[in-house]
Amino acid sequence: MSNQKPRLPKGMRDFGPDKMAKRRFIFHAIRTTFEKFGFEALETPTMENLSVLTGKYGEEGDQLLFKVLNSGDYLSGTSVEDYTSGARSLSSKIAEKGLKYDLTVPFARYVVMNRHDLTLPFKRYQIQPVWRADRPQKGRYREFYQCDADVIGTDSLICEAEIILMMNEVFAKLGIRDYNIKINNRKILTGIAGMIGEPDKISELCVAIDKLDKIGPEKVLEELITKSFSDQAITALKPFLKVEGDNDRTLNNIKALLASSGPGQEGIREFEDILSYLAQFEAGDNHLEFDPRLARGLAYYTGTILEVKVNNVDIGSVSAGGRYDDLTGVFGMPGISGVGFSFGVDRIYDVMETLGLFPEDTSITTTVLVTNFDKASEPYAIEVLGQLRNAEVKSEIYPEPARLKKQMNYAHKKNIPYVLLIGEEEVSSNMMTLKDMRNGEQKKMTTPEIIEALKNG
Amino acid sequence: MSNQKPRLPKGMRDFGPDKMAKRRFIFHAIRTTFEKFGFEALETPTMENLSVLTGKYGEEGDQLLFKVLNSGDYLSGTSVEDYTSGARSLSSKIAEKGLKYDLTVPFARYVVMNRHDLTLPFKRYQIQPVWRADRPQKGRYREFYQCDADVIGTDSLICEAEIILMMNEVFAKLGIRDYNIKINNRKILTGIAGMIGEPDKISELCVAIDKLDKIGPEKVLEELITKSFSDQAITALKPFLKVEGDNDRTLNNIKALLASSGPGQEGIREFEDILSYLAQFEAGDNHLEFDPRLARGLAYYTGTILEVKVNNVDIGSVSAGGRYDDLTGVFGMPGISGVGFSFGVDRIYDVMETLGLFPEDTSITTTVLVTNFDKASEPYAIEVLGQLRNAEVKSEIYPEPARLKKQMNYAHKKNIPYVLLIGEEEVSSNMMTLKDMRNGEQKKMTTPEIIEALKNG
């Protein structure tokens, strides 16, 4: 047993009271929105069998999985040859479980295991931590929360419209006003790949185009040339990269450019249907920005793609999602399509801190501190405390008689807005002094008056 | 990549919508009570360095820790000798992190790391999962939640009284009525060990006496004999094991038996002080049962010990706690005393299922399903849906036109209490049919009437 100074593992965090209060403010906005739209909660375990996780996130993802050592004598059944053939070979024999890397694969596993009990369409949300053995850096942690909502078992574009409504509702609740929801459709990208004569290189096209914002059109074209895109393809692609203007103008441009592309036209029609649903919802300003170059690297998406960026803050996307046509095929259950999206809580937290958007009362936990002057007045103070709590006022007493300054300091540090002063005089007069810590005002009041004043405080 | 049927790891669980709703009902009761009493939320990471965890839970606990394989080439820096010297020796070199085993040790680690920023007394609660590589069995899982609240940095017995109030408040919120809060004080046990002339065998005494309920007094005495308790000690102990009657009678008996024991008298005085605080709170029936034989194995406790059992249900304790005088000494920071308690959510869940205590509406998530008859009525249905949501009614639309029976089945399976029928006739008359799924009643109503009816539904 060591007496060394304890430390946190690399890339992991504690969330103390103030951070917890702010994080819960964000989680509450997300959770209540998901539920208002009919999504139900699901939680899956921290650990999954590695047979479930491995091979789902590409070579790089596999290497970022945290693996859990088998219990007991995990080396029994291994040989010195397993050891000498190296870490990867040995780990398949000594670690059969890993920490979940995202919420999608465990969700797919849940759907497959419960397919006989689920009624489709199934609308689930999931707010849980995931783990990645990534190199930690500013804003990137090894343990972080994902907040996913998915509808599976329907192709209805109402779902896409509702995702846009939910994004807008969450940001409204959080007080984030200046943001864009970029929208595109994988079929439009398929159409572009076809129109430029490179239909089989859709993945390479998406990977390159995804970097447009970061590296600019010239570098994107350079990358495509290294991927053996033909000269004609490069020439044909240029107009797509330059399409600009408001949504109507962009839409008209793309319609013209993709006039003879079947998938392209289908992608455009889907986007127009979503706009029409949003109009039926009377959604008002929906913050949509049609961007035919939005690609999002994931090969997984097959229809609509969405990505939210907050303007004037240098942080990546804070929410994203899209439609997929095969959630569970990898587990032997084909044909489950759906659409889902996710909020990045850590980034939203940073945005809100940067813009100063957390309401002042977010980190108020206790409403009132009852002071503890001396043993003589303590019973009266405790009686009042009991009455405050009976009225559902969040309240506490300083647990032992102490100097008033110490007790005021406690209230100040804990961000408690009111202090109730109870000493000899107060006990005999049945009138207590309620002090508002924010403006220093003091007022003499009876217990019922205090309860009335604090009940909605 | 395998196409095998995916499975859950042993001892781990998914929580689908129904279970989640019920679990959240319990968590909500616990969380709101903690907060009403001034406790603030803390979350610590899933993983801790093994140097933090190891040696804190005894030999057995160390073996139940889930260890996480180091990332990358975890074998670099090891030799074939490390392999051949066996699992325990190798794991110290290939796994530096583990999953947390309880919430107390990470809390202690947090306190030590943040000691310069914390204002004492510090009241924190923590609701998080923990992991133990135990053999899974009915009611025992490898991943389960703990709900802890602790006050550190004060010896005030107000804290003990408030723990009893919180236990009562949580059970009242959950509708659990028939339970006892057993209370004792470690100093009373110390007094007993002294009175029987075996002051140095307090641990052995506690371990044996802890089994009194299960194995009876004869077996307890037999166990003590094998631990070399003297004949005189065994004889002297018998009256303690037989003390019975209501709290007053038990208290009087123990007072007499421990009349000449300093620690014994101190323990009794502390219990009486707690009773006196409860009276000041005007707590009413506090469910307390003074049991001088309550020991709880943990050497950790030094003052009050508490344990809650629900009557007429064959499940162990559902809540427990106690006072300790050294939380952080093991991390080189002595003198931090406190008192804390914990709820066992899985056991409370089983109690509530067994007694049928979950309110019927616990698992209602969506309030109303708007039906989708055909493409012609869909825009009207969507408009109504938007208005319902503007009024904060949890609502959803069946995402595509489908047979009514299918939609009703969806509402039924999802436990949605109301269905709003919107077809051609409803669109033209602006009157919709609201069906109550629980009694089958139908009523024609306008949108404002429907909103009014459902707003608090």
PDB file of N, CA, C and O in Angstrom, chain A residues 286-328:
ATOM      1  N   ASN A 286     -34.950  27.515 -39.237  1.00  0.00           N
ATOM      2  CA  ASN A 286     -34.457  26.182 -38.876  1.00  0.00           C
ATOM      3  C   ASN A 286     -32.933  26.083 -38.922  1.00  0.00           C
ATOM      4  O   ASN A 286     -32.386  25.022 -38.689  1.00  0.00           O
ATOM      5  N   HIS A 287     -32.257  27.175 -39.206  1.00  0.00           N
ATOM      6  CA  HIS A 287     -30.788  27.229 -39.189  1.00  0.00           C
ATOM      7  C   HIS A 287     -30.134  26.311 -40.226  1.00  0.00           C
ATOM      8  O   HIS A 287     -28.949  26.030 -40.135  1.00  0.00           O
ATOM      9  N   LEU A 288     -30.932  25.836 -41.206  1.00  0.00           N
ATOM     10  CA  LEU A 288     -30.368  24.902 -42.184  1.00  0.00           C
ATOM     11  C   LEU A 288     -29.475  25.602 -43.187  1.00  0.00           C
ATOM     12  O   LEU A 288     -29.793  26.690 -43.664  1.00  0.00           O
ATOM     13  N   GLU A 289     -28.365  24.957 -43.505  1.00  0.00           N
ATOM     14  CA  GLU A 289     -27.493  25.436 -44.569  1.00  0.00           C
ATOM     15  C   GLU A 289     -27.218  24.252 -45.490  1.00  0.00           C
ATOM     16  O   GLU A 289     -26.534  23.301 -45.100  1.00  0.00           O
ATOM     17  N   PHE A 290     -27.794  24.290 -46.667  1.00  0.00           N
ATOM     18  CA  PHE A 290     -27.593  23.200 -47.614  1.00  0.00           C
ATOM     19  C   PHE A 290     -26.166  23.275 -48.158  1.00  0.00           C
ATOM     20  O   PHE A 290     -25.774  24.283 -48.739  1.00  0.00           O
ATOM     21  N   ASP A 291     -25.400  22.239 -47.927  1.00  0.00           N
ATOM     22  CA  ASP A 291     -24.003  22.235 -48.374  1.00  0.00           C
ATOM     23  C   ASP A 291     -23.722  20.928 -49.114  1.00  0.00           C
ATOM     24  O   ASP A 291     -23.459  19.892 -48.501  1.00  0.00           O
ATOM     25  N   PRO A 292     -23.789  20.970 -50.461  1.00  0.00           N
ATOM     26  CA  PRO A 292     -23.643  19.737 -51.245  1.00  0.00           C
ATOM     27  C   PRO A 292     -22.249  19.120 -51.112  1.00  0.00           C
ATOM     28  O   PRO A 292     -22.018  18.026 -51.625  1.00  0.00           O
ATOM     29  N   ARG A 293     -21.353  19.825 -50.432  1.00  0.00           N
ATOM     30  CA  ARG A 293     -20.006  19.267 -50.246  1.00  0.00           C
ATOM     31  C   ARG A 293     -19.803  18.645 -48.870  1.00  0.00           C
ATOM     32  O   ARG A 293     -18.752  18.111 -48.575  1.00  0.00           O
ATOM     33  N   LEU A 294     -20.831  18.730 -48.032  1.00  0.00           N
ATOM     34  CA  LEU A 294     -20.712  18.101 -46.714  1.00  0.00           C
ATOM     35  C   LEU A 294     -20.648  16.593 -46.910  1.00  0.00           C
ATOM     36  O   LEU A 294     -21.549  15.992 -47.503  1.00  0.00           O
ATOM     37  N   ALA A 295     -19.595  15.955 -46.429  1.00  0.00           N
ATOM     38  CA  ALA A 295     -19.425  14.522 -46.723  1.00  0.00           C
ATOM     39  C   ALA A 295     -19.412  13.666 -45.464  1.00  0.00           C
ATOM     40  O   ALA A 295     -19.970  12.590 -45.430  1.00  0.00           O
ATOM     41  N   ARG A 296     -18.824  14.134 -44.404  1.00  0.00           N
ATOM     42  CA  ARG A 296     -18.598  13.318 -43.201  1.00  0.00           C
ATOM     43  C   ARG A 296     -18.029  11.957 -43.579  1.00  0.00           C
ATOM     44  O   ARG A 296     -18.680  11.154 -44.217  1.00  0.00           O
ATOM     45  N   GLY A 297     -16.823  11.719 -43.174  1.00  0.00           N
ATOM     46  CA  GLY A 297     -16.060  10.552 -43.603  1.00  0.00           C
ATOM     47  C   GLY A 297     -16.767   9.204 -43.544  1.00  0.00           C
ATOM     48  O   GLY A 297     -16.470   8.311 -44.332  1.00  0.00           O
ATOM     49  N   LEU A 298     -17.725   9.044 -42.658  1.00  0.00           N
ATOM     50  CA  LEU A 298     -18.251   7.712 -42.387  1.00  0.00           C
ATOM     51  C   LEU A 298     -18.947   7.051 -43.576  1.00  0.00           C
ATOM     52  O   LEU A 298     -19.940   7.554 -44.083  1.00  0.00           O
ATOM     53  N   ALA A 299     -18.459   5.923 -43.975  1.00  0.00           N
ATOM     54  CA  ALA A 299     -19.034   5.177 -45.093  1.00  0.00           C
ATOM     55  C   ALA A 299     -20.439   4.681 -44.740  1.00  0.00           C
ATOM     56  O   ALA A 299     -21.248   4.361 -45.596  1.00  0.00           O
ATOM     57  N   TYR A 300     -20.687   4.614 -43.470  1.00  0.00           N
ATOM     58  CA  TYR A 300     -21.898   4.156 -42.835  1.00  0.00           C
ATOM     59  C   TYR A 300     -23.176   4.864 -43.324  1.00  0.00           C
ATOM     60  O   TYR A 300     -24.222   4.232 -43.507  1.00  0.00           O
ATOM     61  N   TYR A 301     -23.087   6.194 -43.578  1.00  0.00           N
ATOM     62  CA  TYR A 301     -24.279   6.946 -43.969  1.00  0.00           C
ATOM     63  C   TYR A 301     -24.645   6.707 -45.424  1.00  0.00           C
ATOM     64  O   TYR A 301     -23.784   6.623 -46.288  1.00  0.00           O
ATOM     65  N   THR A 302     -25.971   6.629 -45.688  1.00  0.00           N
ATOM     66  CA  THR A 302     -26.437   6.365 -47.049  1.00  0.00           C
ATOM     67  C   THR A 302     -27.452   7.393 -47.536  1.00  0.00           C
ATOM     68  O   THR A 302     -27.798   7.397 -48.715  1.00  0.00           O
ATOM     69  N   GLY A 303     -27.964   8.241 -46.657  1.00  0.00           N
ATOM     70  CA  GLY A 303     -28.945   9.248 -47.068  1.00  0.00           C
ATOM     71  C   GLY A 303     -28.548  10.612 -46.549  1.00  0.00           C
ATOM     72  O   GLY A 303     -27.417  11.057 -46.764  1.00  0.00           O
ATOM     73  N   THR A 304     -29.458  11.253 -45.843  1.00  0.00           N
ATOM     74  CA  THR A 304     -29.201  12.585 -45.289  1.00  0.00           C
ATOM     75  C   THR A 304     -27.970  12.581 -44.374  1.00  0.00           C
ATOM     76  O   THR A 304     -27.742  11.617 -43.646  1.00  0.00           O
ATOM     77  N   ILE A 305     -27.214  13.662 -44.441  1.00  0.00           N
ATOM     78  CA  ILE A 305     -26.081  13.879 -43.528  1.00  0.00           C
ATOM     79  C   ILE A 305     -26.276  15.243 -42.877  1.00  0.00           C
ATOM     80  O   ILE A 305     -26.641  16.202 -43.558  1.00  0.00           O
ATOM     81  N   LEU A 306     -26.036  15.329 -41.570  1.00  0.00           N
ATOM     82  CA  LEU A 306     -26.241  16.586 -40.845  1.00  0.00           C
ATOM     83  C   LEU A 306     -25.023  16.886 -39.983  1.00  0.00           C
ATOM     84  O   LEU A 306     -24.388  15.972 -39.450  1.00  0.00           O
ATOM     85  N   GLU A 307     -24.734  18.159 -39.830  1.00  0.00           N
ATOM     86  CA  GLU A 307     -23.605  18.554 -38.983  1.00  0.00           C
ATOM     87  C   GLU A 307     -23.845  19.973 -38.482  1.00  0.00           C
ATOM     88  O   GLU A 307     -24.187  20.851 -39.260  1.00  0.00           O
ATOM     89  N   VAL A 308     -23.673  20.186 -37.184  1.00  0.00           N
ATOM     90  CA  VAL A 308     -23.940  21.508 -36.608  1.00  0.00           C
ATOM     91  C   VAL A 308     -22.645  22.163 -36.162  1.00  0.00           C
ATOM     92  O   VAL A 308     -21.847  21.555 -35.438  1.00  0.00           O
ATOM     93  N   LYS A 309     -22.455  23.380 -36.587  1.00  0.00           N
ATOM     94  CA  LYS A 309     -21.309  24.159 -36.115  1.00  0.00           C
ATOM     95  C   LYS A 309     -21.794  25.464 -35.511  1.00  0.00           C
ATOM     96  O   LYS A 309     -22.668  26.127 -36.060  1.00  0.00           O
ATOM     97  N   VAL A 310     -21.207  25.815 -34.369  1.00  0.00           N
ATOM     98  CA  VAL A 310     -21.520  27.095 -33.741  1.00  0.00           C
ATOM     99  C   VAL A 310     -20.608  28.143 -34.356  1.00  0.00           C
ATOM    100  O   VAL A 310     -19.406  27.930 -34.487  1.00  0.00           O
ATOM    101  N   ASN A 311     -21.189  29.266 -34.759  1.00  0.00           N
ATOM    102  CA  ASN A 311     -20.395  30.303 -35.403  1.00  0.00           C
ATOM    103  C   ASN A 311     -19.587  31.105 -34.393  1.00  0.00           C
ATOM    104  O   ASN A 311     -19.975  31.230 -33.227  1.00  0.00           O
ATOM    105  N   ASN A 312     -18.453  31.636 -34.857  1.00  0.00           N
ATOM    106  CA  ASN A 312     -17.595  32.499 -34.037  1.00  0.00           C
ATOM    107  C   ASN A 312     -16.980  31.795 -32.827  1.00  0.00           C
ATOM    108  O   ASN A 312     -16.596  32.451 -31.860  1.00  0.00           O
ATOM    109  N   VAL A 313     -16.958  30.473 -32.849  1.00  0.00           N
ATOM    110  CA  VAL A 313     -16.246  29.729 -31.809  1.00  0.00           C
ATOM    111  C   VAL A 313     -15.413  28.686 -32.530  1.00  0.00           C
ATOM    112  O   VAL A 313     -15.914  27.984 -33.406  1.00  0.00           O
ATOM    113  N   ASP A 314     -14.155  28.595 -32.168  1.00  0.00           N
ATOM    114  CA  ASP A 314     -13.254  27.723 -32.888  1.00  0.00           C
ATOM    115  C   ASP A 314     -13.286  26.303 -32.325  1.00  0.00           C
ATOM    116  O   ASP A 314     -12.350  25.835 -31.700  1.00  0.00           O
ATOM    117  N   ILE A 315     -14.437  25.646 -32.521  1.00  0.00           N
ATOM    118  CA  ILE A 315     -14.619  24.278 -32.047  1.00  0.00           C
ATOM    119  C   ILE A 315     -15.310  23.527 -33.183  1.00  0.00           C
ATOM    120  O   ILE A 315     -16.139  24.103 -33.889  1.00  0.00           O
ATOM    121  N   GLY A 316     -14.966  22.281 -33.373  1.00  0.00           N
ATOM    122  CA  GLY A 316     -15.549  21.487 -34.466  1.00  0.00           C
ATOM    123  C   GLY A 316     -17.056  21.334 -34.322  1.00  0.00           C
ATOM    124  O   GLY A 316     -17.710  22.113 -33.632  1.00  0.00           O
ATOM    125  N   SER A 317     -17.631  20.331 -34.953  1.00  0.00           N
ATOM    126  CA  SER A 317     -19.080  20.170 -34.930  1.00  0.00           C
ATOM    127  C   SER A 317     -19.539  19.753 -33.532  1.00  0.00           C
ATOM    128  O   SER A 317     -18.886  18.972 -32.846  1.00  0.00           O
ATOM    129  N   VAL A 318     -20.674  20.298 -33.100  1.00  0.00           N
ATOM    130  CA  VAL A 318     -21.205  20.022 -31.762  1.00  0.00           C
ATOM    131  C   VAL A 318     -22.344  19.011 -31.801  1.00  0.00           C
ATOM    132  O   VAL A 318     -22.822  18.552 -30.767  1.00  0.00           O
ATOM    133  N   SER A 319     -22.789  18.686 -33.011  1.00  0.00           N
ATOM    134  CA  SER A 319     -23.849  17.699 -33.182  1.00  0.00           C
ATOM    135  C   SER A 319     -23.770  17.228 -34.622  1.00  0.00           C
ATOM    136  O   SER A 319     -23.351  17.977 -35.503  1.00  0.00           O
ATOM    137  N   ALA A 320     -24.137  15.980 -34.864  1.00  0.00           N
ATOM    138  CA  ALA A 320     -24.059  15.455 -36.218  1.00  0.00           C
ATOM    139  C   ALA A 320     -24.893  14.194 -36.302  1.00  0.00           C
ATOM    140  O   ALA A 320     -25.257  13.606 -35.280  1.00  0.00           O
ATOM    141  N   GLY A 321     -25.213  13.803 -37.521  1.00  0.00           N
ATOM    142  CA  GLY A 321     -25.977  12.575 -37.671  1.00  0.00           C
ATOM    143  C   GLY A 321     -26.232  12.252 -39.121  1.00  0.00           C
ATOM    144  O   GLY A 321     -25.685  12.907 -40.021  1.00  0.00           O
ATOM    145  N   GLY A 322     -27.079  11.270 -39.339  1.00  0.00           N
ATOM    146  CA  GLY A 322     -27.379  10.902 -40.707  1.00  0.00           C
ATOM    147  C   GLY A 322     -28.189   9.630 -40.801  1.00  0.00           C
ATOM    148  O   GLY A 322     -28.472   8.978 -39.786  1.00  0.00           O
ATOM    149  N   ARG A 323     -28.566   9.301 -42.039  1.00  0.00           N
ATOM    150  CA  ARG A 323     -29.351   8.096 -42.290  1.00  0.00           C
ATOM    151  C   ARG A 323     -28.451   6.977 -42.782  1.00  0.00           C
ATOM    152  O   ARG A 323     -27.512   7.214 -43.533  1.00  0.00           O
ATOM    153  N   TYR A 324     -28.740   5.778 -42.318  1.00  0.00           N
ATOM    154  CA  TYR A 324     -27.955   4.607 -42.689  1.00  0.00           C
ATOM    155  C   TYR A 324     -28.935   3.521 -43.100  1.00  0.00           C
ATOM    156  O   TYR A 324     -30.093   3.505 -42.662  1.00  0.00           O
ATOM    157  N   ASP A 325     -28.497   2.567 -43.953  1.00  0.00           N
ATOM    158  CA  ASP A 325     -29.471   1.550 -44.343  1.00  0.00           C
ATOM    159  C   ASP A 325     -29.124   0.167 -43.811  1.00  0.00           C
ATOM    160  O   ASP A 325     -29.789  -0.805 -44.147  1.00  0.00           O
ATOM    161  N   ASP A 326     -28.105   0.095 -42.957  1.00  0.00           N
ATOM    162  CA  ASP A 326     -27.765  -1.231 -42.442  1.00  0.00           C
ATOM    163  C   ASP A 326     -27.089  -1.124 -41.085  1.00  0.00           C
ATOM    164  O   ASP A 326     -25.876  -1.070 -40.992  1.00  0.00           O
ATOM    165  N   LEU A 327     -27.896  -1.122 -40.038  1.00  0.00           N
ATOM    166  CA  LEU A 327     -27.337  -0.999 -38.694  1.00  0.00           C
ATOM    167  C   LEU A 327     -26.732  -2.306 -38.206  1.00  0.00           C
ATOM    168  O   LEU A 327     -25.686  -2.325 -37.571  1.00  0.00           O
ATOM    169  N   THR A 328     -27.408  -3.421 -38.510  1.00  0.00           N
ATOM    170  CA  THR A 328     -27.126  -4.664 -37.789  1.00  0.00           C
ATOM    171  C   THR A 328     -26.634  -5.801 -38.682  1.00  0.00           C
ATOM    172  O   THR A 328     -26.473  -6.928 -38.204  1.00  0.00           O
TER     173      THR A 328
END
